[in-house]
Short mmCIF file of C-alpha atoms and ligand atoms in Angstrom, two decimals:
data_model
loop_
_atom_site.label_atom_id
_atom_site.label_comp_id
_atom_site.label_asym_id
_atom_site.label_seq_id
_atom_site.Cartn_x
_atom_site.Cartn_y
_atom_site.Cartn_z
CA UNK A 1 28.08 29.42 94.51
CA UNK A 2 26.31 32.16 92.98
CA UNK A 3 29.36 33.01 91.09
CA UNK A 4 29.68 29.74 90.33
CA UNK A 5 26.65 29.67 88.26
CA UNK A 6 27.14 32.68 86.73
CA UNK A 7 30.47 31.54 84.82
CA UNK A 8 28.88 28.45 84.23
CA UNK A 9 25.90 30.36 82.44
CA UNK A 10 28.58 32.31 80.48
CA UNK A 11 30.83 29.75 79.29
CA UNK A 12 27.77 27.83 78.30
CA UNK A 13 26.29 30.75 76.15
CA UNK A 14 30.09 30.94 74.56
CA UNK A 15 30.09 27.33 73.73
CA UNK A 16 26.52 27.33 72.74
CA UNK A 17 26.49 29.63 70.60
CA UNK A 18 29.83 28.24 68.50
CA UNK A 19 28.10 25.26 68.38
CA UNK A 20 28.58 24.14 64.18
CA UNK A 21 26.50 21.18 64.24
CA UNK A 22 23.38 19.55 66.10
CA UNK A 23 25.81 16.86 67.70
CA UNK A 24 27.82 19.27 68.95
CA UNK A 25 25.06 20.65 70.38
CA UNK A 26 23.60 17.75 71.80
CA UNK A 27 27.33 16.89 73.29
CA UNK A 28 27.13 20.50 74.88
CA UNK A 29 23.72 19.49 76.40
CA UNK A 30 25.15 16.31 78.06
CA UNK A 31 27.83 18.54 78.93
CA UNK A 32 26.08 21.20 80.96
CA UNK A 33 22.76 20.02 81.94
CA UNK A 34 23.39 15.74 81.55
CA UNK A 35 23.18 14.32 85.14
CA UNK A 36 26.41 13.86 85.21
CA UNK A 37 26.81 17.11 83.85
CA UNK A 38 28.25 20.39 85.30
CA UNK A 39 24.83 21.95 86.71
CA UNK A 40 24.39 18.77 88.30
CA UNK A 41 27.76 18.95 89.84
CA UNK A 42 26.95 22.33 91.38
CA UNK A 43 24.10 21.94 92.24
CA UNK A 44 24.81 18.71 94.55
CA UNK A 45 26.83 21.42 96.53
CA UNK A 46 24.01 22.75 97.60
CA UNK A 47 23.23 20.90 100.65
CA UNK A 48 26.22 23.06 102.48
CA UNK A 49 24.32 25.98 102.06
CA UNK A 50 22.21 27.77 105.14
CA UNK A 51 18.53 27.96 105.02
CA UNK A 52 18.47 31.24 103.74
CA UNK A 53 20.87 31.12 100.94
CA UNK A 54 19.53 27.88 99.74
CA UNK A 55 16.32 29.28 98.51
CA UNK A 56 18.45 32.46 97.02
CA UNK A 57 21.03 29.70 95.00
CA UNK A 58 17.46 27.75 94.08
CA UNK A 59 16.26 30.69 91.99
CA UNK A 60 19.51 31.49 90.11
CA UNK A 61 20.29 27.76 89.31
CA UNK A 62 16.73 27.23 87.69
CA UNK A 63 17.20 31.12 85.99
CA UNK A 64 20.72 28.80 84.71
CA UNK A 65 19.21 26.03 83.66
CA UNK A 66 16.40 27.99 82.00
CA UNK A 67 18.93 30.11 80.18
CA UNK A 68 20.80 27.41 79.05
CA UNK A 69 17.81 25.30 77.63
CA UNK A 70 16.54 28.56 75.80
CA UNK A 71 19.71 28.81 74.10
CA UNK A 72 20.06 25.29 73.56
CA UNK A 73 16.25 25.09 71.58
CA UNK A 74 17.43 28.89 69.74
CA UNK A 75 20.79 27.08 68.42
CA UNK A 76 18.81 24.18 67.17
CA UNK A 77 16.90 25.65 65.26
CA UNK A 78 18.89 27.89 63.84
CA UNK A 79 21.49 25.47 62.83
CA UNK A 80 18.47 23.63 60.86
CA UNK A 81 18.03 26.43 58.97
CA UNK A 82 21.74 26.79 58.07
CA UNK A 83 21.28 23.10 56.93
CA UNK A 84 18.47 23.97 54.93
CA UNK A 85 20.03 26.87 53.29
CA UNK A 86 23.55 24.89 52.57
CA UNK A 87 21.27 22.24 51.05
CA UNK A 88 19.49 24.38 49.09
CA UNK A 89 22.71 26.35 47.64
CA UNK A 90 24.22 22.96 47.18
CA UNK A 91 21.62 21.77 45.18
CA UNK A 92 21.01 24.25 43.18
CA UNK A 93 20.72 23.08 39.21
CA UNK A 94 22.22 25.31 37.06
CA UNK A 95 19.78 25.35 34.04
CA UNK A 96 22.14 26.99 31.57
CA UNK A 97 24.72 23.78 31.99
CA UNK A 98 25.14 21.88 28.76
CA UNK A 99 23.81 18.13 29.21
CA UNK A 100 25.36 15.43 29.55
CA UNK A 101 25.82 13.29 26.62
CA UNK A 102 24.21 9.83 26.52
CA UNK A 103 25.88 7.33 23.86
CA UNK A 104 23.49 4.56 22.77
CA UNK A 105 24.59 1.30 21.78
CA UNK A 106 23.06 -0.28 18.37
CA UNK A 107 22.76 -2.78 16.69
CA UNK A 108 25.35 -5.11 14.70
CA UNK A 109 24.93 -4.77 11.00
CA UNK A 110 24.98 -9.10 10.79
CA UNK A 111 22.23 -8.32 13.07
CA UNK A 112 20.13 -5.95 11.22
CA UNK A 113 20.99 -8.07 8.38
CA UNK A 114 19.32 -10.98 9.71
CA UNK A 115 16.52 -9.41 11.75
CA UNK A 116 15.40 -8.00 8.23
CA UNK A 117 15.60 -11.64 6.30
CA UNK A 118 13.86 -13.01 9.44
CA UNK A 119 11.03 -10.48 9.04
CA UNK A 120 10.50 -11.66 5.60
CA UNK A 121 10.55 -15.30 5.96
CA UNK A 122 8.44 -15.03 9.58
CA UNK A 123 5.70 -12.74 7.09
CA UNK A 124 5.70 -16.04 5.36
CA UNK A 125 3.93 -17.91 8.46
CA UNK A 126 8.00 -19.64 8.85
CA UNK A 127 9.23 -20.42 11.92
CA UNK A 128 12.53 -19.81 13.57
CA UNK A 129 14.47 -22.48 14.83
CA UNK A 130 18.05 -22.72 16.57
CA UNK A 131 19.96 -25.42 17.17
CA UNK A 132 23.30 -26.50 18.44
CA UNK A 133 26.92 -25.42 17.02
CA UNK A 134 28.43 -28.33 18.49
CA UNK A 135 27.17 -31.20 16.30
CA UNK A 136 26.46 -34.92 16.16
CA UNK A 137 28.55 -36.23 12.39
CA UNK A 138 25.83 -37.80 11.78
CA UNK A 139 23.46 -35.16 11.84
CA UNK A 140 26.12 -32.61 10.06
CA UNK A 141 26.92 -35.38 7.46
CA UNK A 142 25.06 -38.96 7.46
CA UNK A 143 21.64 -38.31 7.89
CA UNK A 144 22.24 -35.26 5.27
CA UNK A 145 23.25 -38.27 2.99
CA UNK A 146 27.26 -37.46 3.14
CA UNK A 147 28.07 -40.84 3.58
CA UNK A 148 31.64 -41.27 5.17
CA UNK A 149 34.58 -40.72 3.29
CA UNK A 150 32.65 -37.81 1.20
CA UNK A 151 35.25 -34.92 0.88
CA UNK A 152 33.08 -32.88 2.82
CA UNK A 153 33.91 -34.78 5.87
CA UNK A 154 37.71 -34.56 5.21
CA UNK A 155 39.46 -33.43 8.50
CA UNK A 156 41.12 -30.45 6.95
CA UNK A 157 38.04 -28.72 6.61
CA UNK A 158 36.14 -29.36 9.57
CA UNK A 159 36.81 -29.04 13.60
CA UNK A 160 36.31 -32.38 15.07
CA UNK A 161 36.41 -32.58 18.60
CA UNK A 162 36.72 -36.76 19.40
CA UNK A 163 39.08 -38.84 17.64
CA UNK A 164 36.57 -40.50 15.80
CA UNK A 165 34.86 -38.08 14.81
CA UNK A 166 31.53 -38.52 15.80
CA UNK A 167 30.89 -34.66 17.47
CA UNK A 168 31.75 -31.19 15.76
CA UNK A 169 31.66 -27.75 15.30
CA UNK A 170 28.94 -28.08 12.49
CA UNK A 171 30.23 -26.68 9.08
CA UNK A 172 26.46 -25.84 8.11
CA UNK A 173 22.83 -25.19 9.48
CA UNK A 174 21.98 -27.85 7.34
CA UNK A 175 21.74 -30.13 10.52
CA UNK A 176 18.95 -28.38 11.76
CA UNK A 177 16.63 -29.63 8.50
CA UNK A 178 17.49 -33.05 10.42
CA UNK A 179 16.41 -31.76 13.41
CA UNK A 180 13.18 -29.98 12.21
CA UNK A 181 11.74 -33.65 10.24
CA UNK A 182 12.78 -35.62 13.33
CA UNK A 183 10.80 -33.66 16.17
CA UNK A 184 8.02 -31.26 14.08
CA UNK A 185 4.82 -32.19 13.05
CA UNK A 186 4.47 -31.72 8.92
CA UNK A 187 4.18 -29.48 7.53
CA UNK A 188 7.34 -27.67 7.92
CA UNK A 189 8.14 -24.11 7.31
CA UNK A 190 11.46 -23.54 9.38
CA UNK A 191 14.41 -20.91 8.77
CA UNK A 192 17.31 -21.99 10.71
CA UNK A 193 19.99 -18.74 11.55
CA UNK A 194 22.85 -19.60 13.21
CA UNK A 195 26.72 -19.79 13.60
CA UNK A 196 28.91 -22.42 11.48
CA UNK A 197 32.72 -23.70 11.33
CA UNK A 198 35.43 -24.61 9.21
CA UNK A 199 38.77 -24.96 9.12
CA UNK A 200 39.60 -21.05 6.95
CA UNK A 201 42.62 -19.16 7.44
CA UNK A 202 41.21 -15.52 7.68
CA UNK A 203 41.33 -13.12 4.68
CA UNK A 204 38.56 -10.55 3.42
CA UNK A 205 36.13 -12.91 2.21
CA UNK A 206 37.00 -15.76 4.66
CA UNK A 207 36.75 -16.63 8.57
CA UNK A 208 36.38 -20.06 10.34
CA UNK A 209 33.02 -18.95 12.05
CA UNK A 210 30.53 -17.19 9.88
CA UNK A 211 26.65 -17.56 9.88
CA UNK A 212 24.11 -19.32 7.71
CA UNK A 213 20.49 -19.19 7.03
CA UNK A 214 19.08 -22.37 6.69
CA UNK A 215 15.30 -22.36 5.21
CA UNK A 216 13.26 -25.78 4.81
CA UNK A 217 9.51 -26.45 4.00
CA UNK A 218 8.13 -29.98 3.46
CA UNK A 219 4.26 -30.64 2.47
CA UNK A 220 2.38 -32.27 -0.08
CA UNK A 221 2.58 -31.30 -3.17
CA UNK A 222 5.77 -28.72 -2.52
CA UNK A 223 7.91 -28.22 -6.23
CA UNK A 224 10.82 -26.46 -7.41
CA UNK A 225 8.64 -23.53 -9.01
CA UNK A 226 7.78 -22.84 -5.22
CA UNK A 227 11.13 -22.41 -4.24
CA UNK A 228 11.97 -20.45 -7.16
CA UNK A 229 8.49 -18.22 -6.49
CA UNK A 230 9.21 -17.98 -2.21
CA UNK A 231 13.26 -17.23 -2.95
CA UNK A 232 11.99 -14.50 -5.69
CA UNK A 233 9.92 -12.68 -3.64
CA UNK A 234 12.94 -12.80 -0.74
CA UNK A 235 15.28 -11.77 -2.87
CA UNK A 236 12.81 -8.43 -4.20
CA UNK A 237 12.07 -7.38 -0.38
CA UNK A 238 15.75 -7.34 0.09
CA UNK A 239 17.45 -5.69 -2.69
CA UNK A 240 14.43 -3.84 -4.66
CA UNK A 241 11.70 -4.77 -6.72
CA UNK A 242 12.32 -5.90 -9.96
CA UNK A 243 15.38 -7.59 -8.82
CA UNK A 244 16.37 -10.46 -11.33
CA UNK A 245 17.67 -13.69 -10.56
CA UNK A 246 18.92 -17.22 -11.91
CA UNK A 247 19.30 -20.43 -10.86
CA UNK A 248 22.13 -22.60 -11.67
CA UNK A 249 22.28 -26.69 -11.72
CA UNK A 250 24.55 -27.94 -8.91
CA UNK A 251 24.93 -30.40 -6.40
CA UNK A 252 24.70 -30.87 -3.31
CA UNK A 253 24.15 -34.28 -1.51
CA UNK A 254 20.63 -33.43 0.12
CA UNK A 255 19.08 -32.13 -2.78
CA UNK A 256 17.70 -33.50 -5.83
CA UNK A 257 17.82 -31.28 -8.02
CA UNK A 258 20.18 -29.05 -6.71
CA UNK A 259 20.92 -25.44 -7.58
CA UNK A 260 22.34 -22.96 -6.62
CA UNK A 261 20.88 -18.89 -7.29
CA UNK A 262 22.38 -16.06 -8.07
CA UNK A 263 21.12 -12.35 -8.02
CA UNK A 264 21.89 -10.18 -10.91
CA UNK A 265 24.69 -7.62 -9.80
CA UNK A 266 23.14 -4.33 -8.27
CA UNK A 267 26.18 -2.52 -9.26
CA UNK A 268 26.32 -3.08 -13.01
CA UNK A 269 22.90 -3.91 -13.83
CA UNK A 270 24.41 -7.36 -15.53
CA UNK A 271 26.68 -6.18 -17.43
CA UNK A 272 29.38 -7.04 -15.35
CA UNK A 273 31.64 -5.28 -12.92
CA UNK A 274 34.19 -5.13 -10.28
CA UNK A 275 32.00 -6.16 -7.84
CA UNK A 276 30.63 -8.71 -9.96
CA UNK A 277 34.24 -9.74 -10.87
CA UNK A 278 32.99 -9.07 -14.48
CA UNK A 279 30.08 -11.83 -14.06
CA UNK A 280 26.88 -9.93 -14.15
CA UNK A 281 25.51 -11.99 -11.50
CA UNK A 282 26.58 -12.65 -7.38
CA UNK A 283 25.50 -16.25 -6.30
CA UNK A 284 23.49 -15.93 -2.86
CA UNK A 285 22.57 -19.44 -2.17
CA UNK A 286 22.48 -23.07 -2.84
CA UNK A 287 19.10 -24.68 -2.16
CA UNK A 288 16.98 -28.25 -3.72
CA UNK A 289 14.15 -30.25 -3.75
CA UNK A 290 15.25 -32.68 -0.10
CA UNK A 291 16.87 -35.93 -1.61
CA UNK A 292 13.92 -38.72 -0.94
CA UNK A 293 16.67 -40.50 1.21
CA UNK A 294 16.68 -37.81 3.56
CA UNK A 295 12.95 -37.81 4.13
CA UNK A 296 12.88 -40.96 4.36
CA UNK A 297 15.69 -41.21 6.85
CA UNK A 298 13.63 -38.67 8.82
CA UNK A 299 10.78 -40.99 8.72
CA UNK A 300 8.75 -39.35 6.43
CA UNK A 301 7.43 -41.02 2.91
CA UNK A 302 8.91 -39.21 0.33
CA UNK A 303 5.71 -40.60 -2.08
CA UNK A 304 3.36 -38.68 -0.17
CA UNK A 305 5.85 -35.51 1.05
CA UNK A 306 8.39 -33.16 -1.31
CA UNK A 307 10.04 -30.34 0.38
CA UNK A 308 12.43 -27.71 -0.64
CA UNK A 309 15.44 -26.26 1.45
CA UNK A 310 17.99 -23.52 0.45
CA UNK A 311 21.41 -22.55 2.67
CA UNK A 312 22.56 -19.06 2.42
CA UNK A 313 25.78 -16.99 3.80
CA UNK A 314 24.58 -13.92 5.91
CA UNK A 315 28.16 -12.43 6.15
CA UNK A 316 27.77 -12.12 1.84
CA UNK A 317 24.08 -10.98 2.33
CA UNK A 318 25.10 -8.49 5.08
CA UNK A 319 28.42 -7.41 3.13
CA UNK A 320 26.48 -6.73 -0.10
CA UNK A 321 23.67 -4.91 1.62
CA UNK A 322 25.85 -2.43 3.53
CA UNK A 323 28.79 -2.28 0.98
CA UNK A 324 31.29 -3.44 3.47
CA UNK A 325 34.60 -4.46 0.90
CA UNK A 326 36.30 -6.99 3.87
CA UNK A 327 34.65 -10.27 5.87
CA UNK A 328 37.13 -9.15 8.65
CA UNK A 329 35.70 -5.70 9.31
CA UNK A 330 32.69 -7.53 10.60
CA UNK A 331 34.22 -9.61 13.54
CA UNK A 332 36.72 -7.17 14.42
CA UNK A 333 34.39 -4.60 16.71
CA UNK A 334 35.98 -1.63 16.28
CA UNK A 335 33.55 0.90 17.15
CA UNK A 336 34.36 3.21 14.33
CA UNK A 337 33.61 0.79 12.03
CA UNK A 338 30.84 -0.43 14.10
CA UNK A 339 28.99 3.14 14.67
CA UNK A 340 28.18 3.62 10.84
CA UNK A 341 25.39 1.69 10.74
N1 DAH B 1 24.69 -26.39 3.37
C1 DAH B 1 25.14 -25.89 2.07
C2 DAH B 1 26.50 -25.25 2.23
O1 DAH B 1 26.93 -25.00 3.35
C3 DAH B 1 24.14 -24.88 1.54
C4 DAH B 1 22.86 -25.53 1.14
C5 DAH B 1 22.71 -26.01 -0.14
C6 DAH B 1 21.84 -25.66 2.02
C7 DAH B 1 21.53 -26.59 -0.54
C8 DAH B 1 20.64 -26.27 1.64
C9 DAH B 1 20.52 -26.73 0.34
O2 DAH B 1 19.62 -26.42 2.46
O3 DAH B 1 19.35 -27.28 -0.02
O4 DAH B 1 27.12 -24.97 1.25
#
């Protein structure tokens, strides 16, 4: 039995000390000292012995065992410190390594565009309001006083969605005027961005969705030299002091008077150029003072209220302040295009 031990003491060592991995060595305890393991078995020999050798065979088996756990506790903790020193290798940063490059997104020039026109107007103590792209007719058209059969509501130009027309993609922001009487309290100083529709085939100054900017203020007392004074000082935050501009007569249903205002070319100065188209002047906007029936159809007396409103096109506004030459450049999202700005 003796002998027994012996080998068993070796071949543990052996395996022991190949051990690669704490389970292993765990699995190697189990294996040699476990109670069903191989010590165990020996040692439950040991009943056959005489009374003399038994005491002998005692000494050696616990010198075994001893051995064995020794080794066992040595391998442990030296295959910690292997870990440690793999882990440390393996995480080693190399300092000298070039970085890795982060790309940031940024913003949309439509969107710097109109964060920069909101800034102004919001300076102004107005409010910004949104509202919904698919529209009542009636608050696109009829309460705007665009009574039915008004080319405006002509079916070629605008996407209708139920037969008779009641609900559709709006064609302006001007709804949200509508919107603003009905539910604010007066006075009213609103600017109304937001998404429109109509029925355009696409070339590089047209697109059936674009974006308008849609700016109302009703109070006592409001004129036409306040629109022209509020629009003036817009238009000089935006393109430069000293910036000129005109206003045209026009019409529009909701307005009375109705104009619309151009801003004299940056290019040429007014003399007239390509970009002008020879004209001297670009036309930003159409505005007015609100037609009385509107007010009124808002329930509010045009004798004691006036307002103004004005409707402008942020593609133009955005194409002229970032010299892009084509509408379609703008939608498309081609990051090279896109990453100039
Ligand atoms: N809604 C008009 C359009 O789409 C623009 C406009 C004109 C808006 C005059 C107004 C306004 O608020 O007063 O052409």
């Amino acid at each position: 039995m003796k002998e027994k031990l012996e080998k068993l003491l070796e071949e543990a060592l052996a395996a022991l000390n190949a051990a690669a991995s704490p389970e292993e060595l765990e699995q190697l305890r189990v294996k040699y000292l476990g109670k069903k393991g191989e010590l165990t078995a020996i040692l439950k020999q040991m009943g056959g012995l005489s009374a003399e050798e038994r005491p002998i065979v005692g000494q050696v088996a616990n010198r075994v065992r001893g051995e064995i756990e020794n080794c066992i506790s040595g391998m442990a903790a030296t295959l910690e410190e292997r870990a440690m020193q793999e882990k440390l290798i393996r995480e080693t940063v190399d300092v000298t390594m070039p970085g890795k490059e982060y790309v940031m997104g940024h913003r949309h020039p439509m969107n710097i565009a109109l964060a920069e026109v909101k800034d102004i107007f919001v300076g102004m103590g107005f409010t910004i309001l949104e509202g919904p792209e698919v529209e009542l007719s009636d608050y696109n058209f009829t309460k705007l006083n665009t009574e039915e059969g008004h080319p405006a509501r002509e079916w070629s130009d605008t996407f209708y969605f139920a037969e008779d027309s009641s609900i559709l993609l709006r064609t302006q922001t001007s709804p949200m005027q509508i919107r603003a009487m009905e539910t604010m309290e007066l006075p009213i100083r609103v600017l109304a961005p937001g998404r429109v529709y109509r029925k355009d085939e696409v070339d590089a100054t047209h697109s059936p969705m674009f974006h308008q900017i849609e700016g109302l203020v009703v109070d006592k007392g409001i004129t036409m030299a306040s629109l022209k004074a509020t629009l003036n000082a817009v238009v000089e935050k935006l393109y430069g002091e000293g910036t000129k501009t005109r206003f045209r007569p026009h019409h529009f249903p909701f307005t009375e008077p109705s104009c619309e205002m151009d801003v004299q070319c940056h290019e040429c100065g007014g003399v007239g150029c390509r970009v002008c188209k020879g004209e001297g002047w670009i036309e930003l906007l159409g505005a007015g003072m609100v037609h009385p029936k509107v007010l009124q159809g808002c329930g509010i007396d045009p004798e004691v209220y006036s307002g103004w409103a004005f409707g402008m096109g942020l593609e133009r506004m955005a194409m002229r302040r970032f010299k892009i030459s084509d509408l379609r450049l703008i939608f498309e999202n081609d990051v090279r295009f896109l990453e100039q700005f």
